[in-house]
Amino acid sequence: MPDTPTRILVSADELRAFCAALLEKGGLSAEHARTTADVFVWAAQRGVDSHGTARVPAYLDLLAKGVANARPEMRTESTTPAAAVLDADRAPGPVALTAAADEAVRRARDTGIASVGVRRTVHTGAIGYYVSRIAEQGLVGLGLVAGMPNMGYTGVQGAAVATSPLAIAVPAREHAPLLLDMATATIALGKIRQAKASGTPLPEGAAATADGTPTTDPEQAVMPLPLGGAKGSGMSLAFELLTSVLVGAPIFASFHTGDRQHRQNALLIAVDPAAFGDPAAFVTAVDDTLTTLKALPPAEGAEGVFYPGERSAAKAEERGEKGIPVAPKVWRELTERAHELGVSLPI
C-alpha cells in the first residue's frame, strides 16, 4: 500500500536522533538510547510500522513504570567458547539483543558457530534487526524469541503461548541479504487493533475471542491464532523451551501459575560460512540461488518472484532517499512526548 500524503516525512538520520533524544530523556544512557532508536528506525524504514517509531511512547512508559530497567547491569555468563548467556537485568530488548548479536559474532569467528541466550529482557523489538546485524558481518544469523502468552494453542481455551518470532538472515553479495522474519501467529496483534479501529472484518481463522473461539469480528477478537494451527502453536512452545527454559528463566510455566510480570527471552545464533568452506564461494552461491529463483516464471497475476527480505530492503533504500513516513497518530504521540520531555522536533 503506498504511503498516504498525510503522513509526515522525516529523514532516517533525523528520526533516529529524535527518537534517541526522547529515549535518553526517558532515562536511558545516550548509548542505549541510540541503540534502541536504531532498531525502531530500521523497522520503520522497512515498512514494519508495528515495530517502528510507534513503539517509542510504549518504551517510554515501560521505562517510567520501571518495567524496563533504564540502567541495567548486564552480564555475560559462559562455560564454553561457543555459547553464552546474557543476563539482561530487564534491559530494553534492543539493548540486550544488540549486545548478544555482537557477542555471537565474536565467538563464532573463533568457533565457527556460536549461540547467545538472552535472559530477562523487555520487548525485543524487530528480531530481524539482530540477525541482519549478524549477516552484515558476513555470517548467517538465526534468532528466536519467547514472550508472554498472548496467542491461542490448538486444543486450549484462551491465550496459552506467545506469538514467538523466528528470524534468519543470510548474507549475499549482489543481492540484498535474505531475511526471513516471521511470527508463529496467523496475524499480528497490531493488525487486530487496526481492524477494530477501522471496522474491517478479520480473515477467517486468524483471530479468536477470549475463550479461543475463532472470529472474524474485530470487536470480539482479543488474540491471534497460531499459524498453521498445531504447527504454529508447536513452534511457539518449542521456542519457549529453546530460549526461556534453556537459560533458566521459564515464562510459560510461571505465567500459567500466576506470575504475569512482563519479560522476554531470546536465543541468537551466528554461523560463520568460513567454518564450512570458502566464504566467498558461499555468498556467490547464495547470489546464484536467489538469481535462479527470480528468473523462474511468475504465476499468473503475480507481481513478480521475490525472496524473503527483498521488498523490505527495496523499501528501506527508497525511504532512505525520500524519508520515512510517520503516521499522523504516531506523529501526534511523538510530538506530545517531545513537548513533555523538552525535546526539539526534527522538522
Steps between C-alpha positions, in 0.01 A plus 500: 500500500651837402579750770219751547585866435370595846794330665798698622827424321816504711850398395637186662782689671269767640244246615770289665641802685151611605402159637835468676451840665155395626631171636794668669261740670302193599797378699722297268869577466597678179649179359200284585262766368681507165499119481127479573416778257703327228286186534177701473614699199633186330150351524325820393729537200400150387129561543462296820302777667381283789861480622609845382484844655148428625671297774679801651211618723445143621869468590489831684211361702689176570792706628281734705323207667825319572399199288809569290821577685649828378839423654544125468807317621521238228742214542614215279542149637680224311648158564597423138641711215206436267216595735408766751207639695449873526302599807331821389387623843172615335678712241291604200515229234693707245777558753525138609462331160740736325763410756414131460528516121844658521609242757378215278699635206813540707480144627406351162815649346696265726269200522318496164158510662395667825179561690409762758190463711342815641330481839264757656463763232197716418337514154761403244377717213553384140704180527594535134728786600728279709541218250558762229771649717663157505463464122663840446816342645487224238353238733164325495273619781215313666277628778215374718297690757255387767270732690180534694213273390269698272403244234281194485631144509328222313251330731532754784250763614640854513850633453760231565824577315676805354508626143866403509700613195769328296749689284776384266739722305738370232762732349537546125717720280301616197160463660362637823536240777224246538303592809224275624324664793176341610279449804334174591161675485271528199454871563674760714328649804550840341299390197212403728508846657510664157202294383308599812572867439390481137215252548653266244420128533795274581603209278353160576704303752722795595368603840289382791291619793623478858387137529674398180200502266607607147340825385523747214343778711779738611280617789497148643857400412753525781780271383653358184487133412816300423629483144408164352312395812697237687815586303509859621409421858755218505771734372419754772523236772830376355638854499408532867709191573792618284509847654332547838545150638850467357623814678324415825228764479181316402204717405228256392484295821531797735240702306243225528562471873445870564822694419390763245804729520592607146821349367653339193789267424689433178760287328730638231724275292782605268641260240828583326501368140880481522460202734336306217717603205585806294282791625535680166370193319211485746370851431547442127287189527241693701486759222467224238215343696311827534561589135368159395190547713426841354539366146223243549177575312259690725153360560208663326408823674819510708692826515825310472712244680647623827708347776457582872633845584534619140209741496569635848860569395375689194262698718784581739707635211208708372422642842867565556487734201154654543450487875304277736124560522359535850125448538307803635396320820857391571632847423250655744611261773868569432436874495317485833784305659752744355318795659478318832869412500635819346630340182513700176306366202705394198286707261 
